[in-house]
Coordinates of C-alpha atoms in Angstrom, one line a residue:
M1 CA -18.0 -41.7 -7.6
S2 CA -14.2 -41.3 -8.1
Q3 CA -12.0 -40.0 -5.3
S4 CA -10.2 -36.7 -5.6
L5 CA -6.4 -36.9 -5.9
T6 CA -6.0 -35.4 -2.5
A7 CA -8.1 -38.1 -0.8
K8 CA -6.7 -40.9 -3.0
Y9 CA -3.1 -40.2 -2.3
R10 CA -3.3 -39.0 1.3
P11 CA -0.1 -40.2 3.1
Q12 CA -0.6 -43.0 5.6
R13 CA 2.9 -43.1 7.0
F14 CA 5.4 -40.5 8.2
D15 CA 7.8 -41.2 5.3
E16 CA 5.1 -40.6 2.7
V17 CA 4.5 -37.0 3.8
A18 CA 6.0 -34.4 1.6
G19 CA 8.3 -32.0 3.5
Q20 CA 8.1 -31.2 7.2
E21 CA 11.2 -33.3 8.0
T22 CA 11.7 -32.0 11.5
V23 CA 8.1 -32.4 12.6
K24 CA 8.0 -36.0 11.2
A25 CA 11.3 -36.9 13.0
V26 CA 10.0 -35.5 16.4
L27 CA 6.6 -37.2 16.2
S28 CA 8.0 -40.5 15.0
R29 CA 10.6 -40.6 17.8
A30 CA 8.0 -39.7 20.4
A31 CA 5.8 -42.6 19.2
L32 CA 8.7 -45.0 19.2
E33 CA 9.8 -44.1 22.7
D34 CA 6.2 -43.8 24.0
R35 CA 6.9 -40.3 25.3
I36 CA 3.6 -38.6 24.4
A37 CA 3.1 -35.0 25.4
P38 CA -0.2 -33.9 26.8
A39 CA -0.9 -31.4 23.9
Y40 CA 0.6 -30.5 20.5
L41 CA 0.0 -27.4 18.5
F42 CA 0.4 -27.6 14.7
S43 CA 0.4 -24.3 12.9
G44 CA 1.0 -23.3 9.3
T45 CA -0.6 -22.4 6.1
R46 CA -3.4 -24.5 4.6
G47 CA -2.6 -27.8 2.8
V48 CA 0.8 -28.5 4.3
G49 CA 0.0 -31.7 6.2
K50 CA -1.2 -30.6 9.7
T51 CA -4.2 -32.8 10.0
T52 CA -2.6 -35.6 8.0
L53 CA 0.3 -35.8 10.4
A54 CA -2.1 -35.7 13.4
R55 CA -3.9 -38.8 12.0
I56 CA -0.6 -40.6 11.3
F57 CA 0.6 -39.8 14.8
A58 CA -2.7 -41.1 16.3
K59 CA -2.2 -44.4 14.4
A60 CA 1.4 -44.7 15.5
V61 CA 0.6 -44.4 19.2
N62 CA -2.4 -46.7 19.0
C63 CA -1.0 -49.3 16.6
V64 CA -1.1 -52.9 17.8
T65 CA 2.7 -53.1 17.3
A66 CA 3.2 -49.9 19.4
P67 CA 5.5 -48.4 20.5
T68 CA 6.6 -48.0 16.9
A69 CA 8.1 -45.3 14.7
E70 CA 5.6 -46.0 11.9
P71 CA 2.0 -47.3 11.9
C72 CA 1.5 -50.7 10.3
N73 CA -1.8 -49.7 8.6
E74 CA -2.8 -53.4 8.8
C75 CA -4.1 -53.8 12.3
V76 CA -7.7 -53.1 13.4
N77 CA -6.8 -49.8 15.1
C78 CA -4.9 -48.4 12.1
R79 CA -7.7 -49.3 9.7
Q80 CA -10.4 -47.8 11.9
I81 CA -8.4 -44.6 12.4
T82 CA -7.8 -44.4 8.6
Q83 CA -11.6 -44.8 8.0
G84 CA -12.4 -42.3 10.7
A85 CA -14.4 -44.9 12.7
A86 CA -12.1 -45.2 15.8
V87 CA -14.0 -44.3 19.0
D88 CA -10.9 -43.2 20.8
V89 CA -9.7 -40.8 18.1
I90 CA -12.0 -37.9 18.0
E91 CA -11.8 -35.2 15.3
I92 CA -13.5 -31.9 16.2
D93 CA -14.1 -28.9 13.9
G94 CA -13.2 -25.9 15.9
A95 CA -15.3 -23.6 13.7
S96 CA -18.5 -25.6 14.5
N97 CA -17.8 -26.6 18.1
R98 CA -16.4 -23.4 19.5
G99 CA -18.5 -22.5 22.5
I100 CA -18.0 -23.1 26.2
D101 CA -20.7 -25.8 26.3
D102 CA -18.8 -27.8 23.7
A103 CA -15.6 -27.4 25.7
R104 CA -17.4 -28.6 28.9
R105 CA -18.8 -31.7 27.1
L106 CA -15.3 -32.3 25.8
R107 CA -14.0 -32.2 29.4
E108 CA -16.6 -34.7 30.5
D109 CA -15.6 -37.1 27.6
I110 CA -11.9 -36.8 28.6
G111 CA -12.6 -38.4 32.0
Y112 CA -13.4 -41.8 30.4
A113 CA -10.6 -44.2 29.7
P114 CA -9.8 -45.3 26.1
M115 CA -12.2 -48.2 25.1
E116 CA -10.2 -49.9 22.4
C117 CA -6.9 -48.0 21.8
R118 CA -3.9 -47.3 24.0
Y119 CA -4.4 -43.5 23.8
K120 CA -7.4 -41.2 23.5
V121 CA -6.5 -38.6 20.9
F122 CA -8.5 -35.4 20.4
I123 CA -7.7 -33.7 17.1
I124 CA -9.2 -30.1 17.0
D125 CA -9.0 -28.6 13.5
E126 CA -9.1 -24.8 13.1
A127 CA -8.7 -24.5 16.9
H128 CA -8.2 -20.7 16.7
M129 CA -11.9 -20.4 16.2
L130 CA -12.6 -21.5 19.8
T131 CA -14.0 -18.7 22.0
K132 CA -12.1 -17.3 24.9
E133 CA -14.4 -19.1 27.4
A134 CA -13.8 -22.4 25.6
F135 CA -10.0 -21.9 25.8
N136 CA -10.4 -21.1 29.6
A137 CA -12.4 -24.3 30.0
L138 CA -9.7 -26.4 28.3
L139 CA -6.8 -24.7 30.1
K140 CA -6.6 -27.0 33.1
T141 CA -7.3 -30.1 31.0
L142 CA -4.4 -29.3 28.7
E143 CA -2.1 -28.7 31.6
E144 CA -2.9 -31.9 33.5
P145 CA -4.9 -34.3 31.2
P146 CA -5.9 -37.7 32.5
P147 CA -3.5 -40.6 31.7
N148 CA -3.4 -41.9 28.1
V149 CA -5.0 -38.7 26.7
T150 CA -3.4 -36.3 24.2
F151 CA -4.6 -33.3 22.3
V152 CA -3.5 -32.1 18.8
L153 CA -4.6 -28.6 17.9
A154 CA -4.3 -27.6 14.3
T155 CA -4.5 -24.0 13.2
T156 CA -3.6 -21.6 10.4
E157 CA -3.6 -18.6 12.8
S158 CA -1.5 -19.4 15.9
H159 CA -1.3 -15.7 16.9
K160 CA -5.0 -15.9 17.9
F161 CA -4.2 -18.5 20.6
P162 CA -3.9 -17.3 24.2
A163 CA -0.3 -17.4 25.5
T164 CA -1.4 -19.7 28.3
I165 CA -2.6 -22.3 25.8
V166 CA 0.5 -22.1 23.7
S167 CA 2.8 -22.5 26.7
R168 CA 1.1 -25.8 27.6
C169 CA 1.6 -27.3 24.1
Q170 CA 4.5 -28.5 22.0
H171 CA 4.4 -26.1 19.2
F172 CA 5.4 -27.1 15.7
V173 CA 5.4 -24.7 12.7
F174 CA 4.7 -26.3 9.3
K175 CA 6.5 -24.7 6.4
R176 CA 5.4 -24.3 2.8
L177 CA 7.0 -26.7 0.4
P178 CA 9.6 -25.3 -2.0
A179 CA 8.7 -25.5 -5.6
P180 CA 11.2 -28.3 -6.5
R181 CA 10.0 -30.5 -3.6
L182 CA 6.4 -29.9 -4.6
M183 CA 7.2 -30.8 -8.2
D184 CA 8.8 -34.1 -7.1
H185 CA 5.6 -34.9 -5.2
L186 CA 3.4 -34.2 -8.2
R187 CA 5.7 -36.3 -10.5
G188 CA 5.1 -39.3 -8.2
V189 CA 1.4 -38.8 -8.3
L190 CA 1.3 -38.5 -12.1
D191 CA 3.5 -41.6 -12.5
R192 CA 1.1 -43.6 -10.4
E193 CA -1.8 -42.2 -12.5
S194 CA 0.1 -43.1 -15.7
V195 CA -0.3 -39.5 -17.0
E196 CA 2.3 -38.0 -19.3
Y197 CA 3.3 -34.4 -18.5
E198 CA 5.6 -31.5 -19.4
E199 CA 8.0 -30.1 -16.8
A200 CA 6.7 -26.6 -17.6
A201 CA 3.2 -27.6 -16.7
L202 CA 4.4 -28.9 -13.3
A203 CA 6.3 -25.7 -12.7
I204 CA 3.2 -23.6 -13.3
I205 CA 1.1 -25.8 -10.9
A206 CA 3.7 -25.6 -8.2
K207 CA 4.0 -21.9 -8.5
R208 CA 0.3 -21.4 -8.5
A209 CA -0.1 -23.6 -5.4
A210 CA 2.4 -21.4 -3.5
G211 CA 3.8 -24.2 -1.4
S212 CA 0.5 -25.9 -0.5
V213 CA 0.4 -29.7 -1.3
R214 CA -3.4 -29.9 -1.1
D215 CA -3.8 -26.9 -3.4
S216 CA -1.3 -28.4 -6.0
M217 CA -3.2 -31.7 -6.0
S218 CA -6.5 -29.9 -6.5
L219 CA -5.2 -27.8 -9.3
M220 CA -3.6 -30.9 -11.0
G221 CA -6.9 -32.7 -10.7
Q222 CA -8.7 -29.9 -12.5
V223 CA -6.2 -30.1 -15.4
I224 CA -6.3 -34.0 -15.6
A225 CA -10.1 -33.8 -15.8
L226 CA -9.7 -32.0 -19.1
G227 CA -8.7 -35.5 -20.5
S228 CA -6.8 -34.2 -23.5
G229 CA -3.8 -36.4 -23.3
P230 CA -0.5 -35.3 -21.8
L231 CA -0.4 -32.5 -19.2
R232 CA 0.8 -29.5 -21.2
S233 CA 1.5 -26.0 -20.0
E234 CA -1.0 -24.5 -22.4
D235 CA -3.8 -26.6 -20.9
V236 CA -2.7 -25.7 -17.4
R237 CA -2.9 -22.0 -18.1
S238 CA -6.2 -22.4 -19.9
V239 CA -7.9 -24.4 -17.2
L240 CA -6.5 -22.3 -14.3
G241 CA -7.0 -18.9 -16.0
L242 CA -3.3 -18.0 -16.1
A243 CA -1.6 -15.7 -18.6
G244 CA 0.8 -17.2 -21.2
Q245 CA 4.2 -16.0 -22.1
E246 CA 2.8 -14.3 -25.3
I247 CA 0.6 -12.1 -23.1
F248 CA 3.6 -10.8 -21.3
F249 CA 5.7 -10.2 -24.5
E250 CA 2.7 -8.3 -26.0
L251 CA 2.5 -6.2 -22.8
L252 CA 6.2 -5.5 -22.9
E253 CA 5.9 -4.4 -26.5
A254 CA 3.1 -1.9 -25.6
I255 CA 5.1 -0.6 -22.6
H256 CA 8.3 -0.2 -24.6
A257 CA 6.4 1.7 -27.3
Q258 CA 4.5 3.8 -24.7
D259 CA 1.3 2.8 -26.4
P260 CA -1.8 3.2 -24.2
V261 CA -4.0 1.6 -26.8
G262 CA -1.8 -1.5 -26.8
V263 CA -1.8 -1.6 -23.0
S264 CA -5.6 -1.5 -23.0
R265 CA -5.7 -4.2 -25.7
V266 CA -3.6 -6.5 -23.6
L267 CA -5.8 -5.8 -20.5
G268 CA -8.9 -6.6 -22.6
Q269 CA -7.4 -10.0 -23.5
I270 CA -6.7 -10.7 -19.8
L271 CA -10.3 -9.8 -18.8
D272 CA -11.8 -11.7 -21.8
Q273 CA -9.9 -14.9 -20.9
G274 CA -11.0 -14.6 -17.3
L275 CA -7.4 -14.7 -16.0
D276 CA -6.7 -14.5 -12.3
L277 CA -5.6 -10.8 -11.8
G278 CA -3.8 -11.7 -8.5
F279 CA -1.7 -14.4 -10.1
F280 CA -1.1 -12.2 -13.2
L281 CA 0.4 -9.5 -11.0
R282 CA 2.6 -12.1 -9.2
E283 CA 3.8 -13.3 -12.6
L284 CA 4.4 -9.7 -13.8
V285 CA 6.6 -9.1 -10.7
A286 CA 8.5 -12.2 -11.6
V287 CA 8.9 -10.9 -15.2
W288 CA 10.5 -7.6 -14.0
R289 CA 12.8 -9.6 -11.7
T290 CA 13.8 -11.8 -14.6
L291 CA 14.5 -8.8 -16.8
F292 CA 16.4 -7.1 -14.1
L293 CA 18.7 -10.0 -13.3
L294 CA 19.3 -10.7 -17.0
K295 CA 20.1 -7.0 -17.6
Q296 CA 22.5 -6.9 -14.7
S297 CA 24.2 -10.3 -15.0
G298 CA 23.4 -11.7 -18.4
E299 CA 23.8 -15.5 -18.7
A300 CA 25.2 -15.7 -15.2
A301 CA 21.7 -15.2 -13.9
M302 CA 20.3 -18.2 -15.7
P303 CA 20.7 -20.7 -12.9
L304 CA 18.7 -18.4 -10.6
L305 CA 15.8 -18.1 -13.1
D306 CA 15.4 -21.8 -14.1
L307 CA 14.3 -20.9 -17.6
A308 CA 13.9 -23.2 -20.5
E309 CA 16.5 -22.6 -23.3
E310 CA 13.8 -21.4 -25.8
E311 CA 12.3 -19.0 -23.2
A312 CA 15.6 -17.6 -22.1
A313 CA 16.4 -16.2 -25.6
G314 CA 13.1 -14.2 -25.6
W315 CA 13.6 -12.7 -22.1
M316 CA 17.3 -11.9 -22.9
E317 CA 16.1 -9.9 -26.0
W318 CA 13.7 -7.9 -23.9
A319 CA 16.3 -7.3 -21.2
Q320 CA 18.5 -5.6 -23.8
K321 CA 15.7 -3.4 -25.1
L322 CA 14.6 -1.8 -21.8
E323 CA 16.7 0.5 -19.7
L324 CA 17.9 -0.8 -16.4
A325 CA 16.4 2.0 -14.4
H326 CA 13.0 1.5 -16.1
I327 CA 13.0 -2.2 -15.3
H328 CA 13.9 -1.5 -11.6
A329 CA 11.3 1.2 -11.2
A330 CA 8.6 -0.9 -12.9
W331 CA 9.5 -3.9 -10.7
Q332 CA 9.0 -1.8 -7.5
M333 CA 5.8 -0.1 -8.8
T334 CA 4.2 -3.5 -9.7
L335 CA 5.2 -5.0 -6.4
E336 CA 3.7 -2.1 -4.4
G337 CA 0.6 -1.9 -6.7
Q338 CA -0.6 -5.4 -6.2
R339 CA -2.5 -4.7 -3.0
R340 CA -4.0 -1.5 -4.4
V341 CA -5.3 -3.4 -7.5
L342 CA -6.7 -6.4 -5.6
T343 CA -8.4 -4.3 -2.9
S344 CA -9.8 -1.7 -5.3
L345 CA -13.6 -1.5 -6.0
E346 CA -12.6 -1.4 -9.7
P347 CA -9.7 -3.8 -10.0
A348 CA -9.7 -3.8 -13.8
L349 CA -9.4 0.0 -13.9
A350 CA -6.8 0.0 -11.2
L351 CA -4.7 -2.6 -13.1
E352 CA -5.0 -0.5 -16.3
L353 CA -3.8 2.6 -14.5
L354 CA -0.8 0.7 -13.1
L355 CA 0.1 -0.6 -16.6
V356 CA -0.2 2.9 -18.2
N357 CA 2.0 4.2 -15.4
L358 CA 4.6 1.6 -16.3
A359 CA 4.4 2.5 -19.9
F360 CA 4.8 6.3 -19.5
L361 CA 7.4 6.1 -16.7
P362 CA 10.4 7.1 -18.9
R363 CA 8.5 10.3 -19.9
L364 CA 7.7 11.3 -16.4
I365 CA 11.1 10.4 -14.8
P366 CA 14.1 11.0 -17.1
L367 CA 15.9 7.7 -16.9
E368 CA 19.3 9.3 -17.5
N369 CA 18.9 11.1 -14.1
L370 CA 18.2 7.9 -12.3
P371 CA 21.0 5.6 -10.8
A372 CA 21.7 2.5 -12.8
T373 CA 21.4 0.3 -9.7
P374 CA 18.8 0.5 -6.9
A375 CA 19.6 2.7 -3.9
A376 CA 19.2 1.3 -0.5
G377 CA 15.8 2.0 0.9
G378 CA 14.6 3.9 -2.1
S379 CA 13.1 3.4 -5.6
G380 CA 16.3 4.4 -7.3
A381 CA 15.1 7.8 -8.3
S382 CA 17.4 10.5 -7.2
G383 CA 15.5 13.4 -8.8
G384 CA 16.0 15.3 -12.0
S385 CA 14.2 17.9 -14.0
G386 CA 10.8 17.3 -15.5
A387 CA 12.3 17.4 -19.0
P388 CA 15.8 18.2 -20.4
G389 CA 16.6 21.8 -20.6
G390 CA 13.7 22.9 -18.5
A391 CA 11.2 22.1 -21.2
A392 CA 7.8 20.9 -20.1
P393 CA 7.2 17.1 -20.5
Q394 CA 4.9 16.0 -23.2
G395 CA 1.4 16.3 -22.1
A396 CA 2.1 19.1 -19.7
P397 CA 0.3 22.5 -20.2
S398 CA 2.2 24.7 -22.7
S399 CA 1.6 27.8 -20.7
G400 CA 4.1 26.9 -18.1
G401 CA 1.4 26.7 -15.4
R402 CA 2.4 23.2 -14.3
P403 CA 3.1 23.4 -10.5
V404 CA 6.5 22.8 -9.2
P405 CA 6.6 19.6 -7.1
G406 CA 6.3 20.2 -3.5
G407 CA 3.5 22.7 -3.7
Q408 CA 5.7 25.8 -4.5
R409 CA 5.4 28.3 -7.3
T410 CA 8.2 30.5 -8.7
A411 CA 8.0 34.1 -7.9
S412 CA 7.9 35.2 -11.5
S413 CA 5.0 32.9 -12.4
T414 CA 2.7 35.4 -10.7
A415 CA 4.6 38.6 -11.3
Q416 CA 3.2 41.4 -13.4
S417 CA 4.9 43.1 -16.4
R418 CA 6.1 46.1 -14.5
P419 CA 7.9 46.5 -11.1
A420 CA 5.7 47.9 -8.4
P421 CA 6.5 51.0 -6.4
E422 CA 8.5 50.6 -3.3
Q423 CA 5.7 52.2 -1.2
T424 CA 3.3 49.4 -2.1
P425 CA 2.0 48.2 1.3
K426 CA 1.9 44.6 2.4
S427 CA -1.9 44.7 2.3
V428 CA -2.0 44.6 -1.5
S429 CA -2.5 41.1 -2.8
A430 CA -2.8 39.4 -6.1
P431 CA -6.3 39.3 -7.6
A432 CA -6.6 35.5 -7.7
Q433 CA -5.3 32.8 -5.4
A434 CA -4.3 29.4 -6.8
P435 CA -5.5 26.3 -4.9
R436 CA -2.0 25.3 -4.1
P437 CA -0.6 25.8 -0.5
A438 CA 1.6 28.8 -1.6
P439 CA -0.6 31.8 -2.7
A440 CA 0.6 34.2 -5.3
Q441 CA 2.7 37.3 -4.5
S442 CA 0.9 40.5 -4.6
A443 CA 2.9 43.0 -6.7
Q444 CA 6.3 41.4 -6.9
T445 CA 8.0 41.4 -10.3
P446 CA 11.4 40.4 -11.5
Q447 CA 13.9 42.9 -12.6
P448 CA 13.9 43.2 -16.4
S449 CA 17.6 42.5 -16.7
S450 CA 17.9 39.8 -14.0
A451 CA 17.4 36.1 -14.0
P452 CA 14.0 34.6 -12.8
Q453 CA 13.5 34.9 -9.1
P454 CA 13.7 31.8 -6.9
A455 CA 10.5 30.0 -5.8
M456 CA 8.6 31.4 -2.8
Q457 CA 9.4 29.7 0.5
E458 CA 6.4 30.9 2.4
P459 CA 2.8 31.2 1.3
Q460 CA 2.5 34.9 2.1
A461 CA 2.1 38.2 0.2
Q462 CA 5.3 40.1 0.2
P463 CA 6.2 43.6 -0.8
S464 CA 8.1 44.2 -4.0
A465 CA 11.7 44.0 -2.7
Q466 CA 14.6 43.4 -5.1
A467 CA 18.3 43.0 -4.5
E468 CA 18.8 46.7 -5.5
P469 CA 16.3 49.6 -5.0
Q470 CA 14.3 50.3 -8.1
P471 CA 12.9 53.7 -9.1
A472 CA 9.2 54.3 -9.0
I473 CA 7.3 53.7 -12.2
P474 CA 5.4 56.7 -13.7
S475 CA 1.7 56.4 -13.1
D476 CA 0.8 56.8 -16.8
E477 CA 1.9 53.2 -17.5
P478 CA -0.4 50.2 -16.8
P479 CA -0.3 49.3 -13.1
P480 CA 0.8 45.8 -12.0
G481 CA -2.7 44.6 -11.6
H482 CA -4.1 46.0 -14.8
P483 CA -5.3 43.4 -17.4
A484 CA -3.1 44.9 -20.1
A485 CA 0.0 43.8 -18.2
A486 CA -1.2 40.3 -17.6
G487 CA 0.2 37.5 -19.8
S488 CA 3.3 39.3 -20.9
E489 CA 5.7 37.6 -18.4
E490 CA 7.6 34.6 -19.7
S491 CA 7.4 31.4 -17.6
P492 CA 10.6 30.5 -15.8
Q493 CA 12.3 27.2 -15.8
V494 CA 10.7 24.6 -13.6
E495 CA 12.7 23.6 -10.5
T496 CA 14.4 20.3 -10.5
P497 CA 12.3 17.9 -8.4
S498 CA 13.9 15.9 -5.6
A499 CA 13.9 12.2 -5.2
S500 CA 11.0 12.3 -2.8
Q501 CA 8.9 14.3 -5.3
V502 CA 9.4 11.9 -8.3
Q503 CA 6.6 9.6 -7.1
D504 CA 4.3 12.5 -6.5
S505 CA 5.0 13.7 -10.0
V506 CA 4.1 10.3 -11.5
S507 CA 0.8 10.2 -9.5
A508 CA -0.1 13.8 -10.3
D509 CA 0.3 13.3 -14.0
L510 CA -1.1 9.8 -14.5
T511 CA -3.6 9.4 -11.6
P512 CA -5.5 12.7 -11.3
S513 CA -8.5 11.0 -9.7
V514 CA -6.5 9.3 -7.0
A515 CA -5.3 12.3 -5.0
K516 CA -8.5 14.0 -3.8
Q517 CA -8.7 17.8 -4.4
Y518 CA -10.0 20.0 -1.6
A519 CA -11.4 23.5 -2.0
P520 CA -9.0 26.3 -1.1
G521 CA -9.4 28.2 2.1
W522 CA -10.8 27.3 5.4
D523 CA -13.8 25.3 4.1
G524 CA -11.6 23.0 2.2
F525 CA -9.3 22.5 5.3
L526 CA -12.4 21.6 7.5
Q527 CA -13.4 19.0 4.9
R528 CA -9.9 17.5 5.0
Y529 CA -10.0 17.6 8.8
R530 CA -13.3 15.7 8.9
E531 CA -12.1 13.0 6.5
A532 CA -8.9 12.6 8.4
G533 CA -10.9 11.6 11.5
G534 CA -11.0 15.0 13.2
E535 CA -14.6 14.5 14.3
D536 CA -13.4 11.7 16.6
G537 CA -11.5 14.2 18.7
P538 CA -12.6 17.6 20.0
I539 CA -15.2 19.2 17.6
A540 CA -14.2 22.7 18.8
L541 CA -12.2 23.3 15.5
L542 CA -15.4 22.8 13.5
R543 CA -16.9 25.9 15.2
T544 CA -14.1 28.2 14.3
R545 CA -13.1 30.3 11.3
G546 CA -9.6 30.7 9.9
E547 CA -7.7 33.2 7.9
L548 CA -4.3 32.9 6.3
K549 CA -2.3 36.2 6.5
N550 CA 1.4 36.7 6.0
G551 CA 2.3 33.1 6.5
V552 CA 0.2 32.8 9.7
L553 CA -3.0 30.8 9.8
T554 CA -5.1 32.5 12.5
I555 CA -7.9 30.4 14.0
F556 CA -10.6 32.6 15.5
C557 CA -12.3 31.0 18.5
K558 CA -15.5 32.1 20.2
S559 CA -14.1 32.4 23.7
S560 CA -11.1 31.7 25.8
F561 CA -12.5 28.3 26.8
H562 CA -13.1 27.5 23.1
K563 CA -9.5 28.5 22.4
D564 CA -8.2 26.2 25.1
Q565 CA -10.1 23.3 23.5
V566 CA -8.5 23.9 20.2
E567 CA -5.0 24.3 21.7
E568 CA -5.2 21.1 23.6
S569 CA -1.8 19.4 23.0
Q570 CA -3.0 16.1 21.5
H571 CA -5.5 17.8 19.3
W572 CA -3.0 20.4 18.2
R573 CA -0.5 17.7 17.1
F574 CA -3.3 16.2 15.0
I575 CA -4.1 19.4 13.1
E576 CA -0.5 20.6 12.5
P577 CA 0.2 18.1 9.7
L578 CA -3.2 18.7 8.1
V579 CA -2.4 22.5 8.0
A580 CA 1.0 21.7 6.4
E581 CA -0.7 19.6 3.7
H582 CA -3.4 22.1 3.0
Y583 CA -1.7 25.5 3.3
G584 CA 2.0 24.6 3.0
P585 CA 4.8 23.4 5.2
N586 CA 5.9 26.9 6.4
V587 CA 2.6 28.1 7.6
R588 CA 2.5 29.0 11.3
I589 CA -0.7 28.4 13.3
E590 CA -2.2 30.7 16.0
A591 CA -5.4 30.4 17.9
V592 CA -6.9 33.6 19.3
S593 CA -10.1 34.4 21.2
E594 CA -12.4 37.0 19.6
T595 CA -13.8 38.0 23.0
G596 CA -12.0 41.1 24.2
E597 CA -9.2 40.9 21.7
F598 CA -10.8 41.8 18.3
I599 CA -12.8 45.0 17.7
R600 CA -16.1 44.9 15.9
H601 CA -15.7 44.2 12.2
K602 CA -17.8 47.1 10.9
E603 CA -15.9 49.6 13.0
L604 CA -12.7 48.2 11.8
L605 CA -13.7 48.4 8.1
D606 CA -14.7 52.1 8.5
D607 CA -11.5 52.9 10.3
V608 CA -9.3 51.3 7.7
R609 CA -11.1 52.7 4.7
S610 CA -10.7 56.2 6.1
R611 CA -7.0 56.0 6.4
P612 CA -5.1 58.1 3.7
L613 CA -2.6 55.4 2.9
V614 CA -5.4 52.9 2.1
Q615 CA -7.3 55.4 0.0
G616 CA -4.1 56.3 -1.9
V617 CA -3.4 52.6 -2.7
I618 CA -7.0 52.1 -3.9
E619 CA -6.8 55.1 -6.2
E620 CA -3.3 54.4 -7.5
F621 CA -3.9 50.7 -8.3
D622 CA -7.6 50.8 -9.0
A623 CA -7.9 48.2 -6.2
Q624 CA -11.0 47.0 -4.3
F625 CA -11.0 46.7 -0.6
V626 CA -11.6 43.0 0.4
S627 CA -11.2 42.4 4.1
C628 CA -9.2 43.3 7.1
Y629 CA -8.8 42.3 10.7
S630 CA -7.2 44.0 13.8
V631 CA -5.5 42.6 16.9
R632 CA -4.9 44.9 19.9
S633 CA -1.3 44.9 20.7
S634 CA -0.1 44.8 24.4
Q635 CA 2.7 47.3 23.4
E636 CA 0.2 49.7 21.9
P637 CA -2.9 49.7 24.2
G638 CA -4.2 52.9 22.6
G639 CA -5.3 51.5 19.3
P640 CA -5.5 48.5 17.1
S641 CA -3.0 47.3 14.5
A642 CA -4.8 46.6 11.3
N643 CA -4.0 44.2 8.5
G644 CA -6.0 44.0 5.3
S645 CA -6.1 42.8 1.7
L646 CA -7.0 44.5 -1.5
E647 CA -7.8 43.2 -5.0
G648 CA -6.6 45.1 -8.0

């Protein structure tokens, strides 16, 4: 059976190890001067030489020619350690021998002097897997080991080590190899294997290995096993499941044309070829970076990109086709979308959604309103209207019913065709409420000769108050709530979204299934409260009822004790942002106790219905009485102050 490239070309001397110059120098000098520390901690990502250097160090300190800076690899001790047969060099898998009993047996073995070598070396791989009890059992031994005993702990997760263990070790952090250094190492292996290769193929393997020598050797072994002659970039991409340059050019063509069918076709090719989605996204991020630098700096960016001459022309052509703001926004969206795609239950659909977002980005965010260069700490979007001249973007509802970003609606979007009388009470509300945080105004209408009214700032029903008093309208014309008056009002211009609302606009238009919709009213708020983790805190809020009146969300509690539970400071801070998300940012919250403060509901209904003012409003506007509530005022102990709502 043939050996793997990793085992066949494992370094046997310090100077054969790729990278880690500082660690090699320290260990080699320690072996030369015979100044061996009680314990060493090697940490770093996988495949960068931690265990390899530990074995070389064990050979150097136990070589027959010791003290020496390099092992001879000829003596009995060096050969036995290389073969893994030395009785005084013990390699332990921390994942399999992690308990306190294993640590106690290790302490017993430490007490025996070396049998054949100068030093007894314990190499514990994946040492972070040891239990807390095992670490405690080793603590005293690491601090004061017997003579001629040393420990080498190798780990990929040094943060899991107790501080008391780390403080007793010489800690060396192993770094990933840069791509050029890794390519040099691969060239040496291929030359010794007498395999021809393309530089582009080595660059792909080095990039895919992400700085890990062992991973790069394994990947190269897979490609060499293909046995089709020279090592070519096409073979590397085919064997490793990586996208070729033509895939990215086809994707850029679909994005530039805003063609969702073309985007889906490219995604189908990616899935049919079994490409690695994670590495595809990494390469797509690199594509946007390449285009951004070429768009900004032109040929001056070539040294940074390390592109072949034939490739550079194609990328330069695409850099000229796309807008700089589009490239920058796509770069950021792809970078931020990697985790969402890879952690999604449907990664293919998540990737398709990301690519469609990239294609339709210019429609959703007018690029002429974006800065040409990225702003510090932002995505480069400084805001702008949804479409030039206030026109709705393509794909938006033609009725003008698209909500203004930020959860607000313009006042005229819910106004009726005629101004309402000045006597209209506050209790008259619009017949229907939108599920947005800001409810519609009751009877407010714009002046026929004035500009559209500004957007509402508070989600409350307001009387019809204009800048100048308006005369009452004769009663023979349709009332504001009459169906004949509906639909005659023109939709106003949509407000210009701010920079913070641009991303919300993108998500709202292209990812309708991502942002969960909640039912309006108190039931929807309680659902939001439960899903936000409200059940982990006091459950008192789940036994309340709430009503939104005049910009105030009143939470009705069963008793004073119940009210105190709801108003507990930590719990109150938890529900405040949820109320702002569900009802609107300007809604005030009040908790009241029904006991002794609210009169019986039936008596209240009878009292309010009997009032002449309410009866007059019902007759005038053909309204229907919906609900009312009353709170006794401390200033007016003689009677309640009622608030109600009507539907016309």
